Short mmCIF file of C-alpha atoms and ligand atoms in Angstrom, two decimals:
data_model
loop_
_atom_site.label_atom_id
_atom_site.label_comp_id
_atom_site.label_asym_id
_atom_site.label_seq_id
_atom_site.Cartn_x
_atom_site.Cartn_y
_atom_site.Cartn_z
CA MET A 15 -20.45 10.21 13.18
CA VAL A 16 -17.84 7.89 14.60
CA THR A 17 -14.13 8.66 14.75
CA LEU A 18 -11.62 5.84 14.55
CA SER A 19 -7.99 5.37 13.76
CA ALA A 20 -6.21 2.48 12.11
CA LYS A 21 -2.62 1.50 11.65
CA VAL A 22 -1.95 0.27 8.12
CA CYS A 23 1.37 -0.76 6.59
CA LEU A 24 2.88 -0.34 3.14
CA LEU A 25 4.65 -3.50 2.04
CA GLY A 26 6.48 -4.50 -1.11
CA ASP A 27 9.86 -4.73 -2.78
CA TYR A 28 12.40 -1.94 -3.05
CA ALA A 29 11.46 0.91 -5.44
CA VAL A 30 7.94 -0.25 -6.32
CA GLY A 31 6.59 3.12 -5.20
CA LYS A 32 5.44 2.66 -1.59
CA THR A 33 6.76 6.03 -0.40
CA SER A 34 5.52 7.70 -3.59
CA LEU A 35 1.97 6.36 -3.10
CA VAL A 36 1.85 7.72 0.46
CA ARG A 37 3.23 11.06 -0.75
CA ARG A 38 0.59 11.26 -3.53
CA PHE A 39 -2.24 10.30 -1.18
CA VAL A 40 -1.26 12.52 1.75
CA TYR A 41 0.39 15.53 0.07
CA ASN A 42 -0.79 15.20 -3.55
CA MET A 43 2.83 15.41 -4.68
CA PHE A 44 5.22 13.26 -6.71
CA ASP A 45 8.99 13.19 -7.07
CA ASP A 46 10.94 11.35 -9.78
CA ARG A 47 13.86 10.76 -7.44
CA TYR A 48 14.11 7.70 -5.26
CA LEU A 49 12.75 8.73 -1.89
CA SER A 50 14.82 6.69 0.49
CA THR A 51 12.97 5.56 3.55
CA ILE A 52 15.10 5.15 6.64
CA GLY A 53 13.57 2.89 9.25
CA VAL A 54 9.93 3.78 9.29
CA LYS A 55 7.92 6.87 8.48
CA VAL A 56 4.39 7.34 9.76
CA SER A 57 2.02 9.67 7.90
CA ARG A 58 -1.59 10.44 8.72
CA LYS A 59 -4.63 11.24 6.67
CA ILE A 60 -8.30 11.38 7.61
CA VAL A 61 -10.87 9.79 5.30
CA ALA A 62 -14.66 9.74 5.68
CA LEU A 63 -16.13 6.31 4.93
CA ALA A 64 -19.63 4.87 5.06
CA ARG A 65 -20.19 1.86 7.30
CA GLY A 66 -23.82 0.83 7.09
CA GLU A 67 -25.81 3.91 8.14
CA GLN A 68 -22.81 5.46 9.85
CA VAL A 69 -20.18 7.84 8.60
CA VAL A 70 -16.80 6.88 10.00
CA GLU A 71 -14.11 9.52 10.15
CA LEU A 72 -11.05 7.34 9.99
CA THR A 73 -7.52 8.51 10.69
CA LEU A 74 -5.30 6.28 8.60
CA MET A 75 -1.86 5.94 10.14
CA LEU A 76 0.27 4.89 7.24
CA TRP A 77 3.45 3.04 8.22
CA ASP A 78 5.97 3.13 5.40
CA LEU A 79 8.65 0.57 6.19
CA ALA A 80 12.12 0.74 4.72
CA GLY A 81 13.53 -2.06 2.64
CA SER A 82 12.29 -5.57 2.13
CA GLU A 83 14.97 -7.25 4.16
CA GLU A 84 14.55 -10.53 5.94
CA PHE A 85 11.59 -10.78 8.25
CA ASP A 86 13.20 -10.02 11.58
CA SER A 87 11.97 -9.08 15.01
CA VAL A 88 12.30 -5.35 14.28
CA ARG A 89 10.08 -5.72 11.26
CA ALA A 90 7.59 -7.79 13.22
CA SER A 91 7.37 -5.00 15.77
CA TYR A 92 6.65 -2.45 13.02
CA LEU A 93 3.82 -4.61 11.78
CA ARG A 94 2.32 -5.22 15.20
CA GLY A 95 -1.07 -3.58 15.59
CA ALA A 96 -1.61 -3.15 11.86
CA VAL A 97 -5.17 -3.94 10.86
CA ALA A 98 -4.55 -3.79 7.12
CA ALA A 99 -1.72 -3.58 4.61
CA LEU A 100 -1.26 -2.21 1.12
CA ILE A 101 0.98 -4.63 -0.77
CA VAL A 102 2.57 -2.77 -3.67
CA CYS A 103 4.10 -4.20 -6.84
CA ASP A 104 5.56 -2.49 -9.92
CA LEU A 105 3.84 -3.28 -13.23
CA THR A 106 7.19 -2.95 -15.03
CA GLN A 107 8.95 -5.56 -12.79
CA PRO A 108 7.29 -9.01 -12.68
CA SER A 109 9.49 -10.17 -9.80
CA THR A 110 7.79 -7.60 -7.55
CA LEU A 111 4.43 -9.34 -7.99
CA ALA A 112 5.92 -12.77 -7.33
CA THR A 113 7.03 -11.67 -3.85
CA ALA A 114 3.54 -10.46 -2.82
CA PRO A 115 2.68 -13.70 -0.94
CA GLN A 116 5.76 -13.24 1.26
CA TYR A 117 4.49 -9.85 2.38
CA ALA A 118 1.02 -11.23 2.94
CA ALA A 119 2.57 -13.95 5.12
CA GLN A 120 4.56 -11.34 7.11
CA ILE A 121 1.52 -9.28 8.01
CA ARG A 122 -0.65 -12.34 8.63
CA ALA A 123 1.99 -13.73 10.98
CA VAL A 124 1.36 -10.78 13.30
CA ASN A 125 -2.34 -10.33 12.51
CA PRO A 126 -4.08 -13.30 10.88
CA ARG A 127 -7.17 -11.16 10.25
CA ALA A 128 -5.36 -8.27 8.55
CA GLY A 129 -7.10 -6.90 5.48
CA LEU A 130 -4.98 -6.75 2.33
CA VAL A 131 -5.16 -4.59 -0.79
CA LEU A 132 -2.86 -5.20 -3.75
CA ALA A 133 -1.72 -2.05 -5.60
CA ALA A 134 -0.16 -2.59 -9.04
CA ASN A 135 1.75 0.66 -9.39
CA LYS A 136 3.44 2.64 -12.21
CA LEU A 137 0.42 2.28 -14.49
CA ASP A 138 1.61 5.40 -16.33
CA LEU A 139 4.68 3.54 -17.66
CA ALA A 140 2.63 1.84 -20.39
CA GLU A 141 5.62 1.24 -22.69
CA GLN A 142 7.57 -0.63 -20.01
CA ARG A 143 4.63 -2.57 -18.67
CA ALA A 144 5.49 -6.26 -18.15
CA LEU A 145 2.47 -7.58 -16.20
CA THR A 146 -1.06 -8.03 -17.55
CA ASP A 147 -4.27 -7.18 -15.74
CA GLU A 148 -4.88 -10.92 -15.46
CA ASP A 149 -1.45 -11.55 -13.87
CA VAL A 150 -2.35 -9.05 -11.16
CA ARG A 151 -5.92 -10.30 -10.72
CA ALA A 152 -4.73 -13.90 -10.39
CA MET A 153 -2.36 -12.89 -7.59
CA ALA A 154 -5.07 -10.84 -5.90
CA ARG A 155 -7.32 -13.92 -5.87
CA ILE A 156 -4.53 -15.97 -4.27
CA LEU A 157 -4.09 -13.30 -1.59
CA GLY A 158 -7.82 -12.82 -1.08
CA ALA A 159 -7.33 -9.11 -1.71
CA PRO A 160 -8.93 -6.55 -3.99
CA CYS A 161 -6.49 -5.11 -6.52
CA LEU A 162 -6.13 -1.59 -7.84
CA PHE A 163 -4.03 -0.31 -10.71
CA THR A 164 -2.28 2.84 -9.56
CA SER A 165 0.09 5.58 -10.59
CA ALA A 166 1.72 7.63 -7.87
CA LYS A 167 2.95 9.84 -10.71
CA ASN A 168 -0.42 10.94 -12.07
CA GLY A 169 -2.63 9.86 -9.16
CA ASP A 170 -4.67 7.20 -10.95
CA GLY A 171 -6.25 4.73 -8.54
CA VAL A 172 -4.42 6.07 -5.49
CA ASP A 173 -7.37 7.40 -3.47
CA GLU A 174 -9.36 4.28 -4.34
CA ALA A 175 -6.57 2.00 -3.09
CA PHE A 176 -6.27 3.78 0.26
CA ARG A 177 -10.05 4.05 0.66
CA ASP A 178 -10.37 0.30 0.04
CA LEU A 179 -7.70 -0.20 2.67
CA GLY A 180 -9.63 2.05 5.06
CA ARG A 181 -12.87 0.13 4.45
CA LEU A 182 -11.13 -3.16 5.24
CA ALA A 183 -9.61 -1.59 8.37
CA ILE A 184 -13.04 -0.65 9.77
CA GLY A 185 -14.87 -3.70 8.47
CA ALA A 186 -17.10 -1.66 6.16
P1 GDP B 15 9.73 2.52 -2.49
O1 GDP B 15 11.10 1.98 -2.31
O2 GDP B 15 8.76 1.39 -2.71
O3 GDP B 15 9.29 3.43 -1.37
O4 GDP B 15 9.72 3.37 -3.86
P2 GDP B 15 9.68 4.97 -4.12
O5 GDP B 15 8.36 5.54 -3.76
O6 GDP B 15 10.86 5.61 -3.52
O7 GDP B 15 9.78 5.00 -5.72
C1 GDP B 15 10.89 4.42 -6.41
C2 GDP B 15 11.07 5.13 -7.73
O8 GDP B 15 9.94 4.88 -8.58
C3 GDP B 15 11.20 6.64 -7.61
O9 GDP B 15 12.12 7.09 -8.58
C4 GDP B 15 9.79 7.15 -7.94
O10 GDP B 15 9.80 8.45 -8.50
C5 GDP B 15 9.33 6.11 -8.96
N1 GDP B 15 7.87 5.91 -8.96
C6 GDP B 15 7.09 5.59 -7.90
N2 GDP B 15 5.81 5.46 -8.27
C7 GDP B 15 5.76 5.71 -9.60
C8 GDP B 15 4.70 5.72 -10.57
O11 GDP B 15 3.53 5.46 -10.30
N3 GDP B 15 5.07 6.02 -11.87
C9 GDP B 15 6.35 6.29 -12.22
N4 GDP B 15 6.60 6.58 -13.51
N5 GDP B 15 7.36 6.27 -11.33
C10 GDP B 15 7.07 5.99 -10.05
MG1 MG B 16 10.28 3.99 0.32
#
């Protein structure tokens, strides 16, 4: 067995569910309130992943960045050292998918080889859904990223999204 750690970042517009996805994945909890993120919060979770014949015990260090403000030097320093990023959009807000390439550009500016996963979140809000599967898949193709449909509320797709991120981080 090999033990590794990887810094990964959560990126995406305000209120798409970045903090909620981390909370579901790490603590298996959900809160209906807006969980304001001040500055940056780092959470850790260990996942076991196969890489060829090996089992890799990977400590994911999940950097949850506040806001989606202009790309400044502070933000660049948060992203530095990240090997992968989860770009999150909200299936009920089409504008949050349209901004995905900006986040991809931000992370690729500091690490051109960063692995990306696109999470289309709030899958449980079926009535308010405003993006089709194909809308999300088309964007994922543009980004060169796998996409997962997730709900931080009921947990759908959440483990899969972070495990995909982990696999990209270790090159599995
Ligand atoms: P962030 O700004 O991207 O970190 O967004 P938050 O995680 O704080 O979530 C913003 C709001 O959306 C909060 O009220 C959450 O409870 C809610 N939310 C987040 N994920 C989901 C989800 O999958 N389903 C539903 N129904 N609400 C969600
Ligand atoms: Mg947040």
